[in-house]
mmCIF file of C-alpha atoms and ligand atoms in Angstrom:
data_model
loop_
_atom_site.group_PDB
_atom_site.id
_atom_site.type_symbol
_atom_site.label_atom_id
_atom_site.label_comp_id
_atom_site.label_asym_id
_atom_site.label_seq_id
_atom_site.Cartn_x
_atom_site.Cartn_y
_atom_site.Cartn_z
ATOM 1 C CA UNK A 66 105.321 60.358 64.384
ATOM 2 C CA UNK A 67 103.952 63.218 66.600
ATOM 3 C CA UNK A 68 106.082 66.370 66.683
ATOM 4 C CA UNK A 69 107.084 67.005 70.348
ATOM 5 C CA UNK A 70 106.882 70.583 71.528
ATOM 6 C CA UNK A 71 109.709 71.466 73.866
ATOM 7 C CA UNK A 72 108.605 72.756 77.294
ATOM 8 C CA UNK A 73 108.457 76.560 77.885
ATOM 9 C CA UNK A 74 111.564 77.853 79.456
ATOM 10 C CA UNK A 75 111.280 80.202 82.542
ATOM 11 C CA UNK A 76 114.083 82.719 82.430
ATOM 12 C CA UNK A 77 114.895 83.135 86.152
ATOM 13 C CA UNK A 78 117.437 85.724 87.109
ATOM 14 C CA UNK A 79 118.889 83.798 90.043
ATOM 15 C CA UNK A 80 121.563 81.774 88.247
ATOM 16 C CA UNK A 81 122.708 84.841 86.261
ATOM 17 C CA UNK A 82 122.749 87.011 89.415
ATOM 18 C CA UNK A 83 124.610 84.360 91.452
ATOM 19 C CA UNK A 84 127.390 84.125 88.793
ATOM 20 C CA UNK A 85 127.525 88.034 88.491
ATOM 21 C CA UNK A 86 127.830 88.308 92.284
ATOM 22 C CA UNK A 87 130.756 85.982 92.384
ATOM 23 C CA UNK A 88 132.475 87.799 89.568
ATOM 24 C CA UNK A 89 131.840 91.256 91.106
ATOM 25 C CA UNK A 90 133.105 90.243 94.613
ATOM 26 C CA UNK A 91 136.359 89.142 93.054
ATOM 27 C CA UNK A 92 136.596 92.400 91.084
ATOM 28 C CA UNK A 93 136.025 94.360 94.212
ATOM 29 C CA UNK A 94 138.640 92.400 96.198
ATOM 30 C CA UNK A 95 141.046 93.019 93.352
ATOM 31 C CA UNK A 96 140.164 96.691 93.264
ATOM 32 C CA UNK A 97 140.730 96.926 97.019
ATOM 33 C CA UNK A 98 144.158 95.279 96.817
ATOM 34 C CA UNK A 99 145.256 97.901 94.123
ATOM 35 C CA UNK A 100 143.614 101.002 95.419
ATOM 36 C CA UNK A 101 143.351 100.488 99.162
ATOM 37 C CA UNK A 102 139.647 101.292 99.070
ATOM 38 C CA UNK A 103 136.337 99.701 97.965
ATOM 39 C CA UNK A 104 133.845 101.174 95.381
ATOM 40 C CA UNK A 105 131.147 103.334 96.832
ATOM 41 C CA UNK A 106 127.530 103.860 95.620
ATOM 42 C CA UNK A 107 125.652 106.990 96.854
ATOM 43 C CA UNK A 108 121.838 106.953 96.480
ATOM 44 C CA UNK A 109 120.064 110.195 96.712
ATOM 45 C CA UNK A 110 116.370 109.694 98.015
ATOM 46 C CA UNK A 111 114.141 112.673 98.060
ATOM 47 C CA UNK A 112 110.920 112.078 100.173
ATOM 48 C CA UNK A 113 109.608 108.764 101.341
ATOM 49 C CA UNK A 114 107.740 107.305 98.434
ATOM 50 C CA UNK A 115 107.132 103.606 99.686
ATOM 51 C CA UNK A 116 108.365 101.877 96.506
ATOM 52 C CA UNK A 117 111.463 104.038 96.359
ATOM 53 C CA UNK A 118 112.311 103.397 99.970
ATOM 54 C CA UNK A 119 112.135 99.591 99.179
ATOM 55 C CA UNK A 120 114.192 99.808 96.048
ATOM 56 C CA UNK A 121 116.849 102.001 97.816
ATOM 57 C CA UNK A 122 117.161 99.597 100.659
ATOM 58 C CA UNK A 123 117.479 96.676 98.243
ATOM 59 C CA UNK A 124 120.315 98.435 96.421
ATOM 60 C CA UNK A 125 122.071 99.193 99.675
ATOM 61 C CA UNK A 126 121.955 95.616 100.923
ATOM 62 C CA UNK A 127 123.299 94.215 97.575
ATOM 63 C CA UNK A 128 126.115 96.694 97.590
ATOM 64 C CA UNK A 129 127.056 95.829 101.107
ATOM 65 C CA UNK A 130 126.679 92.094 100.401
ATOM 66 C CA UNK A 131 129.314 92.395 97.598
ATOM 67 C CA UNK A 132 131.617 94.242 99.778
ATOM 68 C CA UNK A 133 131.050 97.835 98.612
ATOM 69 C CA UNK A 134 130.401 100.990 100.542
ATOM 70 C CA UNK A 135 126.980 102.432 100.307
ATOM 71 C CA UNK A 136 125.221 105.593 101.525
ATOM 72 C CA UNK A 137 121.688 106.782 101.168
ATOM 73 C CA UNK A 138 121.345 110.487 101.267
ATOM 74 C CA UNK A 139 117.820 111.249 102.438
ATOM 75 C CA UNK A 140 116.362 114.546 101.778
ATOM 76 C CA UNK A 141 112.810 115.683 102.819
ATOM 77 C CA UNK A 142 109.986 115.634 100.086
ATOM 78 C CA UNK A 143 109.957 119.413 100.635
ATOM 79 C CA UNK A 144 113.645 119.896 99.644
ATOM 80 C CA UNK A 145 114.081 122.340 96.773
ATOM 81 C CA UNK A 146 115.659 121.353 93.519
ATOM 82 C CA UNK A 147 118.523 123.706 94.387
ATOM 83 C CA UNK A 148 119.217 121.871 97.704
ATOM 84 C CA UNK A 149 119.228 118.500 95.918
ATOM 85 C CA UNK A 150 121.391 119.805 93.096
ATOM 86 C CA UNK A 151 123.940 121.144 95.627
ATOM 87 C CA UNK A 152 124.084 117.758 97.390
ATOM 88 C CA UNK A 153 124.706 116.052 94.063
ATOM 89 C CA UNK A 154 127.491 118.668 93.169
ATOM 90 C CA UNK A 155 129.089 117.756 96.424
ATOM 91 C CA UNK A 156 128.972 113.997 95.638
ATOM 92 C CA UNK A 157 130.328 114.588 92.144
ATOM 93 C CA UNK A 158 133.358 116.146 93.751
ATOM 94 C CA UNK A 159 133.748 113.581 96.505
ATOM 95 C CA UNK A 160 136.682 111.244 95.591
ATOM 96 C CA UNK A 161 135.385 108.448 97.731
ATOM 97 C CA UNK A 162 132.071 108.177 95.717
ATOM 98 C CA UNK A 163 132.201 106.199 92.507
ATOM 99 C CA UNK A 164 128.637 105.984 91.567
ATOM 100 C CA UNK A 165 125.675 108.249 92.101
ATOM 101 C CA UNK A 166 121.946 107.615 91.535
ATOM 102 C CA UNK A 167 118.934 109.777 92.008
ATOM 103 C CA UNK A 168 116.049 107.581 92.942
ATOM 104 C CA UNK A 169 112.970 108.140 90.831
ATOM 105 C CA UNK A 170 110.199 109.368 91.027
ATOM 106 C CA UNK A 171 111.235 112.815 92.217
ATOM 107 C CA UNK A 172 108.542 115.096 93.822
ATOM 108 C CA UNK A 173 106.754 117.486 91.534
ATOM 109 C CA UNK A 174 108.725 120.678 91.150
ATOM 110 C CA UNK A 175 111.752 118.963 89.694
ATOM 111 C CA UNK A 176 112.425 119.258 85.917
ATOM 112 C CA UNK A 177 113.143 115.810 84.630
ATOM 113 C CA UNK A 178 115.070 117.281 81.808
ATOM 114 C CA UNK A 179 117.333 119.402 84.110
ATOM 115 C CA UNK A 180 117.980 116.582 86.571
ATOM 116 C CA UNK A 181 119.386 114.336 83.873
ATOM 117 C CA UNK A 182 122.376 116.628 83.740
ATOM 118 C CA UNK A 183 123.156 116.773 87.480
ATOM 119 C CA UNK A 184 125.123 113.573 88.050
ATOM 120 C CA UNK A 185 128.518 113.723 86.429
ATOM 121 C CA UNK A 186 128.754 111.331 83.365
ATOM 122 C CA UNK A 187 131.765 109.394 85.045
ATOM 123 C CA UNK A 188 129.692 108.595 88.175
ATOM 124 C CA UNK A 189 126.267 108.196 86.266
ATOM 125 C CA UNK A 190 125.659 104.521 87.138
ATOM 126 C CA UNK A 191 122.020 104.722 86.146
ATOM 127 C CA UNK A 192 123.165 105.869 82.740
ATOM 128 C CA UNK A 193 120.539 108.694 82.332
ATOM 129 C CA UNK A 194 122.939 111.564 81.546
ATOM 130 C CA UNK A 195 122.456 112.662 77.904
ATOM 131 C CA UNK A 196 126.299 112.093 77.385
ATOM 132 C CA UNK A 197 125.815 108.400 78.200
ATOM 133 C CA UNK A 198 122.616 108.166 76.199
ATOM 134 C CA UNK A 199 124.299 109.527 73.135
ATOM 135 C CA UNK A 200 127.300 107.187 73.591
ATOM 136 C CA UNK A 201 124.903 104.372 73.971
ATOM 137 C CA UNK A 202 123.213 105.102 70.647
ATOM 138 C CA UNK A 203 126.509 105.536 68.947
ATOM 139 C CA UNK A 204 127.805 102.086 70.334
ATOM 140 C CA UNK A 205 130.600 103.868 72.171
ATOM 141 C CA UNK A 206 131.767 102.599 75.714
ATOM 142 C CA UNK A 207 129.508 104.024 78.320
ATOM 143 C CA UNK A 208 127.369 103.044 81.283
ATOM 144 C CA UNK A 209 124.184 101.238 80.032
ATOM 145 C CA UNK A 210 120.873 101.816 81.736
ATOM 146 C CA UNK A 211 120.487 98.971 84.162
ATOM 147 C CA UNK A 212 117.092 97.483 83.147
ATOM 148 C CA UNK A 213 117.834 97.024 79.396
ATOM 149 C CA UNK A 214 121.475 96.026 80.025
ATOM 150 C CA UNK A 215 120.096 93.511 82.639
ATOM 151 C CA UNK A 216 117.740 92.026 79.956
ATOM 152 C CA UNK A 217 120.609 91.641 77.494
ATOM 153 C CA UNK A 218 122.643 89.802 80.149
ATOM 154 C CA UNK A 219 119.710 87.533 80.962
ATOM 155 C CA UNK A 220 119.322 86.640 77.283
ATOM 156 C CA UNK A 221 123.021 86.010 76.889
ATOM 157 C CA UNK A 222 123.011 83.623 79.918
ATOM 158 C CA UNK A 223 120.280 81.649 78.446
ATOM 159 C CA UNK A 224 121.961 81.443 74.916
ATOM 160 C CA UNK A 225 119.472 83.633 73.337
ATOM 161 C CA UNK A 226 121.231 85.615 70.606
ATOM 162 C CA UNK A 227 119.152 88.582 69.207
ATOM 163 C CA UNK A 228 121.240 88.632 66.044
ATOM 164 C CA UNK A 229 119.075 88.117 62.903
ATOM 165 C CA UNK A 230 115.802 87.896 65.027
ATOM 166 C CA UNK A 231 112.883 90.143 64.644
ATOM 167 C CA UNK A 232 112.599 91.936 68.043
ATOM 168 C CA UNK A 233 109.819 94.047 69.201
ATOM 169 C CA UNK A 234 109.880 96.422 72.177
ATOM 170 C CA UNK A 235 106.714 97.655 73.633
ATOM 171 C CA UNK A 236 107.471 101.129 75.175
ATOM 172 C CA UNK A 237 109.740 104.034 74.345
ATOM 173 C CA UNK A 238 110.572 105.594 77.485
ATOM 174 C CA UNK A 239 114.220 106.959 77.932
ATOM 175 C CA UNK A 240 114.980 104.606 80.831
ATOM 176 C CA UNK A 241 113.755 101.294 79.308
ATOM 177 C CA UNK A 242 112.183 101.289 75.852
ATOM 178 C CA UNK A 243 114.550 103.421 73.820
ATOM 179 C CA UNK A 244 117.851 102.069 75.251
ATOM 180 C CA UNK A 245 116.381 98.504 74.991
ATOM 181 C CA UNK A 246 115.789 99.073 71.251
ATOM 182 C CA UNK A 247 119.335 100.548 70.854
ATOM 183 C CA UNK A 248 120.982 97.471 72.589
ATOM 184 C CA UNK A 249 119.011 95.136 70.513
ATOM 185 C CA UNK A 250 119.885 96.891 67.247
ATOM 186 C CA UNK A 251 123.581 96.845 68.312
ATOM 187 C CA UNK A 252 123.138 92.999 68.831
ATOM 188 C CA UNK A 253 121.980 92.849 65.189
ATOM 189 C CA UNK A 254 118.251 92.317 65.794
ATOM 190 C CA UNK A 255 115.757 93.793 63.471
ATOM 191 C CA UNK A 256 113.857 96.136 65.896
ATOM 192 C CA UNK A 257 110.254 97.214 65.841
ATOM 193 C CA UNK A 258 109.433 99.797 68.412
ATOM 194 C CA UNK A 259 105.805 100.029 69.590
ATOM 195 C CA UNK A 260 104.247 102.693 71.966
ATOM 196 C CA UNK A 261 100.924 104.023 73.098
ATOM 197 C CA UNK A 262 100.063 105.375 69.543
ATOM 198 C CA UNK A 263 100.857 102.153 67.666
ATOM 199 C CA UNK A 264 97.510 100.929 65.953
ATOM 200 C CA UNK A 265 96.720 97.284 65.911
ATOM 201 C CA UNK A 266 99.341 96.387 68.551
ATOM 202 C CA UNK A 267 98.853 92.560 68.627
ATOM 203 C CA UNK A 268 99.281 92.378 64.783
ATOM 204 C CA UNK A 269 102.609 94.118 65.117
ATOM 205 C CA UNK A 270 103.944 92.373 68.273
ATOM 206 C CA UNK A 271 103.018 88.883 66.978
ATOM 207 C CA UNK A 272 105.592 89.248 64.248
ATOM 208 C CA UNK A 273 108.340 89.210 66.809
ATOM 209 C CA UNK A 274 110.637 86.299 67.664
ATOM 210 C CA UNK A 275 111.765 88.255 70.736
ATOM 211 C CA UNK A 276 109.202 90.417 72.437
ATOM 212 C CA UNK A 277 110.247 92.842 75.209
ATOM 213 C CA UNK A 278 107.199 94.338 77.020
ATOM 214 C CA UNK A 279 107.787 97.630 78.904
ATOM 215 C CA UNK A 280 104.462 99.509 78.682
ATOM 216 C CA UNK A 281 103.747 99.845 82.377
ATOM 217 C CA UNK A 282 100.247 98.397 81.924
ATOM 218 C CA UNK A 283 99.399 95.450 84.030
ATOM 219 C CA UNK A 284 98.247 92.449 82.046
ATOM 220 C CA UNK A 285 98.422 94.169 78.653
ATOM 221 C CA UNK A 286 100.082 91.255 76.859
ATOM 222 C CA UNK A 287 98.249 87.970 76.350
ATOM 223 C CA UNK A 288 98.733 85.060 73.995
ATOM 224 C CA UNK A 289 97.018 87.082 71.103
ATOM 225 C CA UNK A 290 100.067 89.399 71.123
ATOM 226 C CA UNK A 291 102.577 86.657 70.823
ATOM 227 C CA UNK A 292 104.058 84.727 67.917
ATOM 228 C CA UNK A 293 104.177 80.971 68.417
ATOM 229 C CA UNK A 294 107.594 80.007 69.947
ATOM 230 C CA UNK A 295 108.507 83.579 70.767
ATOM 231 C CA UNK A 296 110.875 84.573 73.682
ATOM 232 C CA UNK A 297 108.966 87.035 75.868
ATOM 233 C CA UNK A 298 110.595 89.370 78.388
ATOM 234 C CA UNK A 299 108.204 91.157 80.831
ATOM 235 C CA UNK A 300 109.816 94.336 82.212
ATOM 236 C CA UNK A 301 106.638 95.673 83.919
ATOM 237 C CA UNK A 302 106.146 95.707 87.690
ATOM 238 C CA UNK A 303 102.779 96.346 89.345
ATOM 239 C CA UNK A 304 101.172 95.666 92.710
ATOM 240 C CA UNK A 305 97.689 94.177 92.427
ATOM 241 C CA UNK A 306 94.986 95.195 94.887
ATOM 242 C CA UNK A 307 95.612 91.980 96.685
ATOM 243 C CA UNK A 308 99.135 93.112 97.225
ATOM 244 C CA UNK A 309 100.688 90.623 94.776
ATOM 245 C CA UNK A 310 103.431 91.579 92.280
ATOM 246 C CA UNK A 311 102.635 91.160 88.545
ATOM 247 C CA UNK A 312 103.935 92.378 85.187
ATOM 248 C CA UNK A 313 102.613 93.626 81.873
ATOM 249 C CA UNK A 314 102.243 90.021 80.568
ATOM 250 C CA UNK A 315 99.483 87.539 81.436
ATOM 251 C CA UNK A 316 101.958 84.684 82.386
ATOM 252 C CA UNK A 317 99.686 81.695 82.072
ATOM 253 C CA UNK A 318 98.248 82.759 78.789
ATOM 254 C CA UNK A 319 101.552 83.637 77.048
ATOM 255 C CA UNK A 320 103.291 80.541 78.632
ATOM 256 C CA UNK A 321 101.040 78.398 76.319
ATOM 257 C CA UNK A 322 102.543 79.973 73.193
ATOM 258 C CA UNK A 323 106.019 81.242 74.081
ATOM 259 C CA UNK A 324 109.307 79.174 74.005
ATOM 260 C CA UNK A 325 110.718 81.241 76.896
ATOM 261 C CA UNK A 326 109.154 83.803 79.357
ATOM 262 C CA UNK A 327 110.402 85.850 82.243
ATOM 263 C CA UNK A 328 108.394 85.624 85.539
ATOM 264 C CA UNK A 329 107.508 88.644 87.537
ATOM 265 C CA UNK A 330 108.806 88.878 90.145
ATOM 266 C CA UNK A 331 112.144 86.945 89.839
ATOM 267 C CA UNK A 332 113.693 88.078 86.555
ATOM 268 C CA UNK A 333 114.189 91.642 85.211
ATOM 269 C CA UNK A 334 113.921 93.233 88.676
ATOM 270 C CA UNK A 335 116.890 91.403 90.207
ATOM 271 C CA UNK A 336 118.847 91.791 86.864
ATOM 272 C CA UNK A 337 118.311 95.633 87.182
ATOM 273 C CA UNK A 338 119.893 95.684 90.657
ATOM 274 C CA UNK A 339 122.834 93.569 89.858
ATOM 275 C CA UNK A 340 123.553 95.730 86.663
ATOM 276 C CA UNK A 341 123.717 98.779 88.932
ATOM 277 C CA UNK A 342 126.272 97.034 90.992
ATOM 278 C CA UNK A 343 128.288 96.138 87.878
ATOM 279 C CA UNK A 344 128.105 99.770 86.775
ATOM 280 C CA UNK A 345 129.403 100.968 90.098
ATOM 281 C CA UNK A 346 132.292 98.578 90.138
ATOM 282 C CA UNK A 347 133.117 99.511 86.564
ATOM 283 C CA UNK A 348 132.878 103.355 87.602
ATOM 284 C CA UNK A 349 135.393 102.654 90.311
ATOM 285 C CA UNK A 350 137.784 100.663 88.109
ATOM 286 C CA UNK A 351 137.590 103.353 85.343
ATOM 287 C CA UNK A 352 138.249 106.293 87.906
ATOM 288 C CA UNK A 353 141.205 104.324 89.440
ATOM 289 C CA UNK A 354 142.719 103.599 85.990
ATOM 290 C CA UNK A 355 142.332 107.247 84.933
ATOM 291 C CA UNK A 356 143.862 108.440 88.337
ATOM 292 C CA UNK A 357 146.872 106.103 87.782
ATOM 293 C CA UNK A 358 147.594 107.415 84.194
HETATM 294 P P1 NAD B 68 106.758 104.737 81.163
HETATM 295 O O1 NAD B 68 105.456 104.901 81.662
HETATM 296 O O2 NAD B 68 107.816 105.793 81.317
HETATM 297 O O3 NAD B 68 106.715 104.266 79.515
HETATM 298 C C1 NAD B 68 105.826 103.323 79.180
HETATM 299 C C2 NAD B 68 105.983 103.198 77.674
HETATM 300 O O4 NAD B 68 104.978 102.351 77.116
HETATM 301 C C3 NAD B 68 105.615 104.500 76.933
HETATM 302 O O5 NAD B 68 106.588 104.792 75.986
HETATM 303 C C4 NAD B 68 104.268 104.292 76.227
HETATM 304 O O6 NAD B 68 104.201 104.860 74.947
HETATM 305 C C5 NAD B 68 104.182 102.860 76.230
HETATM 306 N N1 NAD B 68 102.796 102.339 76.305
HETATM 307 C C6 NAD B 68 102.008 102.651 77.456
HETATM 308 N N2 NAD B 68 100.797 101.988 77.139
HETATM 309 C C7 NAD B 68 100.908 101.297 76.036
HETATM 310 C C8 NAD B 68 99.897 100.560 75.371
HETATM 311 N N3 NAD B 68 98.687 100.227 75.847
HETATM 312 N N4 NAD B 68 100.358 100.045 74.253
HETATM 313 C C9 NAD B 68 101.676 100.341 73.668
HETATM 314 N N5 NAD B 68 102.537 100.912 74.335
HETATM 315 C C10 NAD B 68 102.088 101.450 75.493
HETATM 316 O O7 NAD B 68 107.360 103.431 81.870
HETATM 317 P P2 NAD B 68 108.893 102.763 82.066
HETATM 318 O O8 NAD B 68 109.541 103.661 83.027
HETATM 319 O O9 NAD B 68 109.472 102.525 80.787
HETATM 320 O O10 NAD B 68 108.524 101.422 82.741
HETATM 321 C C11 NAD B 68 107.736 100.508 82.124
HETATM 322 C C12 NAD B 68 107.341 99.403 83.117
HETATM 323 O O11 NAD B 68 108.610 98.703 83.499
HETATM 324 C C13 NAD B 68 106.722 99.820 84.406
HETATM 325 O O12 NAD B 68 105.764 98.920 84.801
HETATM 326 C C14 NAD B 68 107.820 99.945 85.332
HETATM 327 O O13 NAD B 68 107.451 99.873 86.738
HETATM 328 C C15 NAD B 68 108.659 98.787 84.883
HETATM 329 N N6 NAD B 68 110.149 98.850 85.231
HETATM 330 C C16 NAD B 68 110.677 97.863 85.765
HETATM 331 C C17 NAD B 68 112.059 97.887 86.113
HETATM 332 C C18 NAD B 68 112.560 96.667 86.722
HETATM 333 O O14 NAD B 68 113.676 96.816 87.396
HETATM 334 N N7 NAD B 68 111.997 95.484 86.631
HETATM 335 C C19 NAD B 68 112.731 99.033 85.924
HETATM 336 C C20 NAD B 68 112.209 100.029 85.220
HETATM 337 C C21 NAD B 68 110.794 100.071 84.964
#
């Protein structure tokens, strides 16, 4: 009898996002009933980087759709780091604001390291403050960075449990690669972390049962990087010269070998936005609970 290979599963965000939207809308309605207000997200946008304007608009629309308040504070690209810092200090103190995020990339002249400390840890819904990063690594309650947390939710929705699996993360950035590895480790995966200095990348990545690709290199990963039957998550986002959106993974090539794969667009991107909403609702609930104590 011939062995029948099950079809490759496409891990779409839509069913996960739809379920989370329902859940968040009811948490927001509950919060409103108890506190008399709705959660508020403030986004600080410096300059008019086209992709940042699109992302900021999307975040605002989703917040409003869920019944939250949203404000984008726009500052000129020429704004000094001091001016932006003053604005954020004001938002940190504003009792009507629950979550603050600084849209990246910032213009040159800003110290990435300094900016990490600006948003107060209680309102740090992007989870970039070193206090939240430290708590994440220690496994303590904290905001989790939206992209890796979104990947974990996606896997959970599709019944993919990292426990006991060999997982490989390509990328070691502070916003994706490192927290992704930390979350997988907490979920009891055996984690291999690759980066731009990893030699013989395909021979390392092809050991993984779960491969997360966040290298920021369009089309880096084809079937030769992938173990037969692996689950592959593509975090990369790129715009081709023809104006199409693609990821770090060559979808058609990897689809022949993987048992499950995320498409770009339609998977990690929407998960990132909905995790931001979840972090903002949690920020509001936590602040309200602390106020009531
Ligand atoms: P980054 O440039 O900060 O980090 C990339 C990492 O990949 C680095 O650690 C580097 O060492 C590693 N790397 C680069 N080239 C490599 C190679 N050839 N082999 C092995 N490792 C290599 O990028 P980032 O901020 O972590 O983002 C990664 C990608 O994810 C980008 O395409 C970005 O646009 C995308 N992204 C998507 C979302 C989303 O919502 N879907 C969110 C954040 C980032």
